Each structure stands twice: as structure tokens, then as C-alpha cells.
Amino acid sequence: MENAIQIDSLIANEFAFEIAGEKVSGIFQIKGLVTYATDEGGKRIKPPFTVSKMVERDGTNAFNTWLRETMSARDSDDKPRRDVTVVAVDDGVETRRWTAVNAWIVSVGYSDFDSASFEMVAETLTIAYDDIEERFPTMDDA
């Protein structure tokens, strides 16, 4: 019997998002996460990414608290910052995590409000950061 090749891959719809270590719900999509890039001169660049989420009523949840603090500091150079983490999950097991260190909200936008639609309103936040740390939990445990 020949050795079977085992394919190890991730499905894009199985992930979690954390703000300052607190898991948050209602995330629709994370887009544009780039963990390493350089410009033509070889200097490291850190492009922002977006998080699309449902608009939630609870003003005390981690995202809404961060958003309220950001809006209160809108005219300040000192923006509220958090470490935010994207967690890749495969069959319920954490396989990798990317932590955007010292992240801040750059912009907030909303999906269209449409009286003929039954879709949830999406809130899309653009997030910048100082650095990204990548961790392989299965390797760290070995």
C-alpha cells in the first residue's frame, strides 16, 4: 500500500477575532490581512486591513467600547489602541494566530441602508497597527 498524501489546508469561514484577548462575535469578514510586505526599496510596510461585522446594540462589548473611545478621541493624535488577533481554526482546533500589535481604528463605514432589503447592516472598520506577530500554536506546544 502506497503512502497517502495528506493535504493540510484551512477553510476561510472558520476563524475567530479577539480584541485585547477577548473573543468577539458577529464578524462577517476580515479582508486584506498582510503579515509581511516590503516596498520596492526593501523597507517593511504594514498595510491596514478591514473587519466587517454586524452592528450590535450592546454598547459595552469590546468592539463598541473601542469604537466609542475612538470617536471621542477623533480630534486627538492619541488614538485608543488595542492588540487584535485573527485566529485561524481548522475543525475546531486553533492552527494559527496573527496579532496586530497596538492597533487603532482608521475609519468606520456602513453598508447601505435600504428599505427593500432584509440584510443585516454591516459595519466595516479599517485597522492599522504597529506590527503583526504570527504564532503557530501547534508548533509552540511541541
CSV table of N, CA and C in Angstrom, one decimal:
chain,number,residue,atom,x,y,z
A,1,MET,N,0.8,-1.2,0.0
A,1,MET,CA,0.0,0.0,0.0
A,1,MET,C,0.9,1.2,0.0
A,2,GLU,N,0.6,2.1,-0.9
A,2,GLU,CA,1.4,3.4,-1.0
A,2,GLU,C,1.0,4.3,0.1
A,3,ASN,N,2.0,5.2,0.4
A,3,ASN,CA,1.7,6.2,1.4
A,3,ASN,C,0.7,7.3,0.8
A,4,ALA,N,-0.4,7.5,1.5
A,4,ALA,CA,-1.3,8.5,1.0
A,4,ALA,C,-0.8,9.9,1.4
A,5,ILE,N,-1.0,10.8,0.5
A,5,ILE,CA,-0.6,12.2,0.7
A,5,ILE,C,-1.8,12.9,1.5
A,6,GLN,N,-1.4,13.5,2.6
A,6,GLN,CA,-2.4,14.1,3.4
A,6,GLN,C,-2.3,15.6,3.1
A,7,ILE,N,-3.4,16.2,2.7
A,7,ILE,CA,-3.5,17.7,2.5
A,7,ILE,C,-3.9,18.4,3.7
A,8,ASP,N,-3.2,19.4,4.1
A,8,ASP,CA,-3.5,20.2,5.3
A,8,ASP,C,-3.8,21.6,4.8
A,9,SER,N,-5.0,22.0,4.9
A,9,SER,CA,-5.4,23.4,4.5
A,9,SER,C,-6.5,23.9,5.4
A,10,LEU,N,-6.7,25.2,5.3
A,10,LEU,CA,-7.7,25.9,6.1
A,10,LEU,C,-8.9,26.3,5.2
A,11,ILE,N,-10.0,26.3,5.8
A,11,ILE,CA,-11.2,26.8,5.2
A,11,ILE,C,-11.4,28.3,5.7
A,12,ALA,N,-11.7,29.2,4.8
A,12,ALA,CA,-11.7,30.6,5.2
A,12,ALA,C,-12.9,31.0,6.1
A,13,ASN,N,-13.9,30.1,6.2
A,13,ASN,CA,-15.0,30.5,7.0
A,13,ASN,C,-14.9,30.1,8.5
A,14,GLU,N,-13.8,29.5,8.9
A,14,GLU,CA,-13.6,29.1,10.3
A,14,GLU,C,-12.5,29.9,10.9
A,15,PHE,N,-12.9,31.0,11.6
A,15,PHE,CA,-12.0,31.8,12.2
A,15,PHE,C,-12.6,32.5,13.5
A,16,ALA,N,-11.8,33.1,14.3
A,16,ALA,CA,-12.2,33.9,15.4
A,16,ALA,C,-11.5,35.2,15.4
A,17,PHE,N,-12.0,36.2,16.1
A,17,PHE,CA,-11.4,37.5,16.2
A,17,PHE,C,-11.4,37.9,17.7
A,18,GLU,N,-10.3,38.4,18.2
A,18,GLU,CA,-10.2,38.8,19.6
A,18,GLU,C,-9.7,40.3,19.7
A,19,ILE,N,-10.2,41.0,20.6
A,19,ILE,CA,-9.7,42.3,21.0
A,19,ILE,C,-9.2,42.3,22.4
A,20,ALA,N,-7.9,42.6,22.5
A,20,ALA,CA,-7.3,42.6,23.8
A,20,ALA,C,-7.5,41.2,24.6
A,21,GLY,N,-7.5,40.1,23.8
A,21,GLY,CA,-7.7,38.8,24.4
A,21,GLY,C,-9.1,38.4,24.5
A,22,GLU,N,-10.1,39.2,24.3
A,22,GLU,CA,-11.5,38.9,24.4
A,22,GLU,C,-12.1,38.5,23.1
A,23,LYS,N,-12.6,37.3,23.0
A,23,LYS,CA,-13.2,36.9,21.7
A,23,LYS,C,-14.5,37.7,21.5
A,24,VAL,N,-14.6,38.2,20.2
A,24,VAL,CA,-15.8,38.9,19.8
A,24,VAL,C,-16.6,38.2,18.8
A,25,SER,N,-17.9,38.4,18.8
A,25,SER,CA,-18.8,37.7,17.9
A,25,SER,C,-19.3,38.7,16.8
A,26,GLY,N,-20.0,38.1,15.8
A,26,GLY,CA,-20.6,39.0,14.8
A,26,GLY,C,-19.7,39.4,13.7
A,27,ILE,N,-18.5,38.8,13.6
A,27,ILE,CA,-17.6,39.2,12.5
A,27,ILE,C,-18.0,38.4,11.2
A,28,PHE,N,-18.2,39.2,10.2
A,28,PHE,CA,-18.6,38.7,8.8
A,28,PHE,C,-17.3,38.3,8.0
A,29,GLN,N,-16.4,39.3,8.1
A,29,GLN,CA,-15.2,39.1,7.1
A,29,GLN,C,-14.0,39.9,7.6
A,30,ILE,N,-12.9,39.3,7.4
A,30,ILE,CA,-11.6,40.1,7.6
A,30,ILE,C,-10.9,40.1,6.2
A,31,LYS,N,-10.6,41.2,5.8
A,31,LYS,CA,-10.1,41.4,4.4
A,31,LYS,C,-8.7,42.1,4.4
A,32,GLY,N,-7.8,41.7,3.6
A,32,GLY,CA,-6.6,42.4,3.4
A,32,GLY,C,-5.5,42.2,4.5
A,33,LEU,N,-5.6,41.1,5.2
A,33,LEU,CA,-4.6,40.9,6.2
A,33,LEU,C,-3.2,40.5,5.6
A,34,VAL,N,-2.2,41.3,5.7
A,34,VAL,CA,-0.9,41.1,5.1
A,34,VAL,C,0.1,41.0,6.3
A,35,THR,N,0.7,39.9,6.4
A,35,THR,CA,1.6,39.7,7.6
A,35,THR,C,3.0,40.2,7.3
A,36,TYR,N,3.4,40.2,6.0
A,36,TYR,CA,4.8,40.7,5.7
A,36,TYR,C,4.8,41.2,4.3
A,37,ALA,N,5.3,42.4,4.1
A,37,ALA,CA,5.4,43.1,2.8
A,37,ALA,C,6.5,44.1,2.9
A,38,THR,N,7.2,44.4,1.8
A,38,THR,CA,8.2,45.4,1.7
A,38,THR,C,7.9,46.3,0.5
A,39,ASP,N,8.4,47.5,0.5
A,39,ASP,CA,8.2,48.4,-0.6
A,39,ASP,C,9.4,48.0,-1.6
A,40,GLU,N,9.5,48.7,-2.7
A,40,GLU,CA,10.5,48.4,-3.7
A,40,GLU,C,11.9,48.6,-3.2
A,41,GLY,N,12.1,49.4,-2.2
A,41,GLY,CA,13.4,49.6,-1.6
A,41,GLY,C,13.7,48.6,-0.5
A,42,GLY,N,12.8,47.7,-0.2
A,42,GLY,CA,13.1,46.7,0.8
A,42,GLY,C,12.6,47.1,2.2
A,43,LYS,N,12.0,48.3,2.3
A,43,LYS,CA,11.6,48.7,3.7
A,43,LYS,C,10.2,48.0,4.0
A,44,ARG,N,10.1,47.6,5.2
A,44,ARG,CA,8.9,46.9,5.6
A,44,ARG,C,7.7,47.9,5.6
A,45,ILE,N,6.6,47.4,5.0
A,45,ILE,CA,5.4,48.2,5.1
A,45,ILE,C,4.3,47.4,5.8
A,46,LYS,N,3.3,48.1,6.4
A,46,LYS,CA,2.3,47.5,7.2
A,46,LYS,C,0.9,48.0,6.7
A,47,PRO,N,0.4,47.4,5.7
A,47,PRO,CA,-0.9,47.9,5.2
A,47,PRO,C,-2.0,47.6,6.1
A,48,PRO,N,-3.0,48.5,6.3
A,48,PRO,CA,-4.1,48.3,7.1
A,48,PRO,C,-5.0,47.2,6.6
A,49,PHE,N,-5.9,46.6,7.4
A,49,PHE,CA,-6.8,45.6,7.0
A,49,PHE,C,-8.2,46.0,7.4
A,50,THR,N,-9.2,45.3,6.9
A,50,THR,CA,-10.6,45.7,7.3
A,50,THR,C,-11.3,44.5,8.0
A,51,VAL,N,-12.2,44.9,8.9
A,51,VAL,CA,-13.0,43.9,9.6
A,51,VAL,C,-14.4,44.4,9.3
A,52,SER,N,-15.2,43.5,8.8
A,52,SER,CA,-16.6,43.7,8.5
A,52,SER,C,-17.4,42.9,9.5
A,53,LYS,N,-18.3,43.6,10.2
A,53,LYS,CA,-19.1,43.0,11.3
A,53,LYS,C,-20.5,43.5,11.4
A,54,MET,N,-21.3,42.8,12.1
A,54,MET,CA,-22.7,43.2,12.3
A,54,MET,C,-22.7,44.4,13.3
A,55,VAL,N,-23.6,45.3,13.1
A,55,VAL,CA,-23.8,46.4,14.0
A,55,VAL,C,-24.6,45.8,15.2
A,56,GLU,N,-24.0,46.0,16.4
A,56,GLU,CA,-24.6,45.4,17.6
A,56,GLU,C,-25.1,46.5,18.5
A,57,ARG,N,-26.1,46.2,19.3
A,57,ARG,CA,-26.7,47.1,20.2
A,57,ARG,C,-25.9,47.3,21.4
A,58,ASP,N,-25.3,46.3,21.9
A,58,ASP,CA,-24.6,46.3,23.2
A,58,ASP,C,-23.4,47.3,23.1
A,59,GLY,N,-23.6,48.5,23.8
A,59,GLY,CA,-22.5,49.5,23.8
A,59,GLY,C,-21.3,49.2,24.6
A,60,THR,N,-21.4,48.1,25.4
A,60,THR,CA,-20.3,47.7,26.3
A,60,THR,C,-19.4,46.6,25.7
A,61,ASN,N,-19.8,46.0,24.6
A,61,ASN,CA,-19.0,44.9,24.0
A,61,ASN,C,-17.6,45.5,23.6
A,62,ALA,N,-16.6,44.7,23.4
A,62,ALA,CA,-15.3,45.1,23.1
A,62,ALA,C,-15.1,46.0,21.9
A,63,PHE,N,-15.8,45.7,20.8
A,63,PHE,CA,-15.7,46.5,19.6
A,63,PHE,C,-16.4,47.8,19.8
A,64,ASN,N,-17.6,47.8,20.4
A,64,ASN,CA,-18.3,49.1,20.5
A,64,ASN,C,-17.6,50.0,21.6
A,65,THR,N,-17.0,49.5,22.6
A,65,THR,CA,-16.2,50.3,23.5
A,65,THR,C,-15.1,50.9,22.8
A,66,TRP,N,-14.3,50.1,22.0
A,66,TRP,CA,-13.2,50.7,21.3
A,66,TRP,C,-13.6,51.7,20.3
A,67,LEU,N,-14.7,51.5,19.6
A,67,LEU,CA,-15.3,52.4,18.6
A,67,LEU,C,-15.7,53.7,19.3
A,68,ARG,N,-16.4,53.7,20.5
A,68,ARG,CA,-16.8,54.9,21.2
A,68,ARG,C,-15.6,55.7,21.7
A,69,GLU,N,-14.6,55.0,22.2
A,69,GLU,CA,-13.3,55.7,22.6
A,69,GLU,C,-12.6,56.3,21.4
A,70,THR,N,-12.6,55.7,20.3
A,70,THR,CA,-12.0,56.2,19.1
A,70,THR,C,-12.8,57.5,18.6
A,71,MET,N,-14.1,57.4,18.6
A,71,MET,CA,-14.9,58.6,18.2
A,71,MET,C,-14.7,59.8,19.2
A,72,SER,N,-14.6,59.5,20.5
A,72,SER,CA,-14.3,60.5,21.5
A,72,SER,C,-13.0,61.2,21.3
A,73,ALA,N,-12.0,60.4,20.7
A,73,ALA,CA,-10.7,60.9,20.5
A,73,ALA,C,-10.4,61.4,19.1
A,74,ARG,N,-11.5,61.6,18.3
A,74,ARG,CA,-11.4,61.8,16.9
A,74,ARG,C,-10.5,63.0,16.5
A,75,ASP,N,-10.4,64.0,17.3
A,75,ASP,CA,-9.6,65.2,17.0
A,75,ASP,C,-8.2,65.1,17.7
A,76,SER,N,-7.9,64.0,18.3
A,76,SER,CA,-6.7,63.8,19.0
A,76,SER,C,-5.7,63.0,18.2
A,77,ASP,N,-4.4,63.2,18.4
A,77,ASP,CA,-3.4,62.4,17.8
A,77,ASP,C,-3.2,61.1,18.6
A,78,ASP,N,-3.8,61.0,19.8
A,78,ASP,CA,-3.6,59.9,20.7
A,78,ASP,C,-4.9,59.0,20.5
A,79,LYS,N,-4.9,58.1,19.6
A,79,LYS,CA,-6.0,57.2,19.3
A,79,LYS,C,-6.0,56.0,20.3
A,80,PRO,N,-7.1,55.5,20.7
A,80,PRO,CA,-7.2,54.3,21.6
A,80,PRO,C,-6.6,53.1,20.8
A,81,ARG,N,-5.8,52.4,21.4
A,81,ARG,CA,-5.2,51.2,20.7
A,81,ARG,C,-5.4,49.9,21.5
A,82,ARG,N,-5.5,48.9,20.7
A,82,ARG,CA,-5.7,47.5,21.3
A,82,ARG,C,-4.8,46.5,20.5
A,83,ASP,N,-4.5,45.4,21.1
A,83,ASP,CA,-4.0,44.3,20.3
A,83,ASP,C,-5.2,43.5,19.8
A,84,VAL,N,-5.2,43.3,18.5
A,84,VAL,CA,-6.3,42.5,18.0
A,84,VAL,C,-5.8,41.2,17.3
A,85,THR,N,-6.5,40.2,17.4
A,85,THR,CA,-6.0,38.9,16.9
A,85,THR,C,-7.0,38.2,16.0
A,86,VAL,N,-6.5,37.7,14.9
A,86,VAL,CA,-7.2,36.8,14.0
A,86,VAL,C,-6.8,35.4,14.2
A,87,VAL,N,-7.7,34.5,14.5
A,87,VAL,CA,-7.4,33.1,14.8
A,87,VAL,C,-7.9,32.2,13.8
A,88,ALA,N,-7.0,31.5,13.1
A,88,ALA,CA,-7.4,30.5,12.1
A,88,ALA,C,-7.8,29.2,12.9
A,89,VAL,N,-8.9,28.6,12.5
A,89,VAL,CA,-9.4,27.4,13.2
A,89,VAL,C,-9.6,26.4,12.1
A,90,ASP,N,-9.2,25.1,12.4
A,90,ASP,CA,-9.5,24.0,11.5
A,90,ASP,C,-10.1,22.9,12.3
A,91,ASP,N,-11.4,22.6,11.9
A,91,ASP,CA,-12.1,21.6,12.6
A,91,ASP,C,-12.2,21.8,14.1
A,92,GLY,N,-12.3,23.1,14.5
A,92,GLY,CA,-12.4,23.5,15.9
A,92,GLY,C,-11.1,23.6,16.6
A,93,VAL,N,-10.0,23.4,15.9
A,93,VAL,CA,-8.7,23.5,16.6
A,93,VAL,C,-7.9,24.7,16.1
A,94,GLU,N,-7.4,25.5,17.0
A,94,GLU,CA,-6.7,26.7,16.6
A,94,GLU,C,-5.4,26.2,15.9
A,95,THR,N,-5.2,26.7,14.7
A,95,THR,CA,-4.0,26.4,13.9
A,95,THR,C,-3.0,27.5,13.7
A,96,ARG,N,-3.4,28.7,13.8
A,96,ARG,CA,-2.5,29.9,13.7
A,96,ARG,C,-3.2,31.1,14.2
A,97,ARG,N,-2.4,32.0,14.7
A,97,ARG,CA,-3.0,33.3,15.1
A,97,ARG,C,-2.0,34.4,14.7
A,98,TRP,N,-2.7,35.5,14.3
A,98,TRP,CA,-2.0,36.7,13.9
A,98,TRP,C,-2.5,37.8,14.8
A,99,THR,N,-1.5,38.5,15.5
A,99,THR,CA,-1.9,39.5,16.4
A,99,THR,C,-1.3,40.9,15.9
A,100,ALA,N,-2.3,41.8,15.6
A,100,ALA,CA,-1.9,43.1,15.2
A,100,ALA,C,-1.6,43.9,16.5
A,101,VAL,N,-0.4,44.2,16.7
A,101,VAL,CA,0.0,44.9,18.0
A,101,VAL,C,-0.2,46.4,17.9
A,102,ASN,N,-0.8,46.9,19.0
A,102,ASN,CA,-1.0,48.3,19.1
A,102,ASN,C,-1.8,48.9,18.0
A,103,ALA,N,-2.9,48.2,17.7
A,103,ALA,CA,-3.8,48.6,16.5
A,103,ALA,C,-4.7,49.7,16.9
A,104,TRP,N,-5.1,50.5,15.9
A,104,TRP,CA,-6.1,51.6,16.0
A,104,TRP,C,-7.0,51.6,14.9
A,105,ILE,N,-8.2,52.2,15.1
A,105,ILE,CA,-9.2,52.3,14.0
A,105,ILE,C,-8.9,53.5,13.2
A,106,VAL,N,-8.8,53.3,11.9
A,106,VAL,CA,-8.5,54.4,10.9
A,106,VAL,C,-9.8,55.0,10.4
A,107,SER,N,-10.8,54.1,10.1
A,107,SER,CA,-12.0,54.6,9.5
A,107,SER,C,-13.1,53.6,9.9
A,108,VAL,N,-14.4,54.1,9.8
A,108,VAL,CA,-15.6,53.2,10.0
A,108,VAL,C,-16.6,53.6,8.9
A,109,GLY,N,-17.1,52.6,8.3
A,109,GLY,CA,-18.2,52.8,7.3
A,109,GLY,C,-19.3,51.8,7.5
A,110,TYR,N,-20.4,52.0,6.8
A,110,TYR,CA,-21.6,51.2,6.9
A,110,TYR,C,-22.1,50.7,5.6
A,111,SER,N,-22.7,49.6,5.6
A,111,SER,CA,-23.3,49.1,4.3
A,111,SER,C,-24.5,50.0,4.1
A,112,ASP,N,-25.1,49.8,2.9
A,112,ASP,CA,-26.3,50.7,2.5
A,112,ASP,C,-27.5,50.4,3.4
A,113,PHE,N,-28.2,51.4,3.7
A,113,PHE,CA,-29.5,51.3,4.4
A,113,PHE,C,-30.5,51.3,3.2
A,114,ASP,N,-31.3,50.2,3.2
A,114,ASP,CA,-32.2,50.0,2.1
A,114,ASP,C,-33.5,49.4,2.6
A,115,SER,N,-34.6,50.2,2.4
A,115,SER,CA,-35.9,49.7,2.9
A,115,SER,C,-36.4,48.5,2.2
A,116,ALA,N,-35.9,48.1,1.1
A,116,ALA,CA,-36.3,46.9,0.4
A,116,ALA,C,-35.4,45.7,0.7
A,117,SER,N,-34.5,45.9,1.6
A,117,SER,CA,-33.5,44.8,1.9
A,117,SER,C,-33.8,44.2,3.3
A,118,PHE,N,-33.5,42.9,3.4
A,118,PHE,CA,-33.6,42.2,4.7
A,118,PHE,C,-32.3,41.8,5.2
A,119,GLU,N,-31.2,42.4,4.6
A,119,GLU,CA,-29.8,42.0,5.0
A,119,GLU,C,-29.5,42.9,6.3
A,120,MET,N,-28.6,42.3,7.1
A,120,MET,CA,-28.1,43.0,8.3
A,120,MET,C,-27.2,44.1,7.8
A,121,VAL,N,-27.2,45.2,8.6
A,121,VAL,CA,-26.3,46.3,8.3
A,121,VAL,C,-24.9,45.9,8.8
A,122,ALA,N,-23.9,46.1,7.9
A,122,ALA,CA,-22.5,45.8,8.2
A,122,ALA,C,-21.8,47.0,8.5
A,123,GLU,N,-20.9,46.9,9.5
A,123,GLU,CA,-20.0,48.0,9.9
A,123,GLU,C,-18.6,47.5,9.5
A,124,THR,N,-18.0,48.3,8.7
A,124,THR,CA,-16.6,48.0,8.3
A,124,THR,C,-15.6,48.9,8.8
A,125,LEU,N,-14.6,48.4,9.5
A,125,LEU,CA,-13.6,49.1,10.2
A,125,LEU,C,-12.3,48.9,9.5
A,126,THR,N,-11.5,49.9,9.2
A,126,THR,CA,-10.2,49.8,8.7
A,126,THR,C,-9.3,49.9,9.9
A,127,ILE,N,-8.3,49.0,10.0
A,127,ILE,CA,-7.5,48.9,11.2
A,127,ILE,C,-6.0,48.9,10.8
A,128,ALA,N,-5.3,49.9,11.4
A,128,ALA,CA,-3.8,50.0,11.2
A,128,ALA,C,-3.2,49.5,12.5
A,129,TYR,N,-1.9,49.2,12.4
A,129,TYR,CA,-1.2,48.6,13.6
A,129,TYR,C,0.3,48.9,13.5
A,130,ASP,N,1.0,48.7,14.6
A,130,ASP,CA,2.5,48.9,14.7
A,130,ASP,C,3.2,47.7,14.2
A,131,ASP,N,2.7,46.5,14.4
A,131,ASP,CA,3.4,45.3,14.0
A,131,ASP,C,2.4,44.1,14.0
A,132,ILE,N,2.8,43.0,13.3
A,132,ILE,CA,2.0,41.8,13.4
A,132,ILE,C,2.9,40.7,13.9
A,133,GLU,N,2.4,39.9,14.9
A,133,GLU,CA,3.0,38.8,15.4
A,133,GLU,C,2.3,37.5,14.9
A,134,GLU,N,3.0,36.6,14.4
A,134,GLU,CA,2.4,35.3,13.9
A,134,GLU,C,2.8,34.2,14.8
A,135,ARG,N,1.8,33.4,15.1
A,135,ARG,CA,2.1,32.3,16.0
A,135,ARG,C,1.4,31.0,15.5
A,136,PHE,N,2.2,29.9,15.6
A,136,PHE,CA,1.7,28.6,15.2
A,136,PHE,C,1.5,27.8,16.6
A,137,PRO,N,0.3,27.8,17.1
A,137,PRO,CA,0.1,27.2,18.4
A,137,PRO,C,0.5,25.7,18.5
A,138,THR,N,0.3,24.9,17.4
A,138,THR,CA,0.7,23.5,17.4
A,138,THR,C,2.2,23.4,17.5
A,139,MET,N,2.9,24.3,16.9
A,139,MET,CA,4.4,24.3,16.9
A,139,MET,C,4.9,24.8,18.3
A,140,ASP,N,4.2,25.8,18.9
A,140,ASP,CA,4.6,26.3,20.1
A,140,ASP,C,4.5,25.3,21.3
A,141,ASP,N,3.5,24.4,21.1
A,141,ASP,CA,3.3,23.4,22.1
A,141,ASP,C,4.2,22.2,22.0
A,142,ALA,N,4.9,22.1,20.9
A,142,ALA,CA,5.8,21.0,20.7
A,142,ALA,C,7.1,21.1,21.4
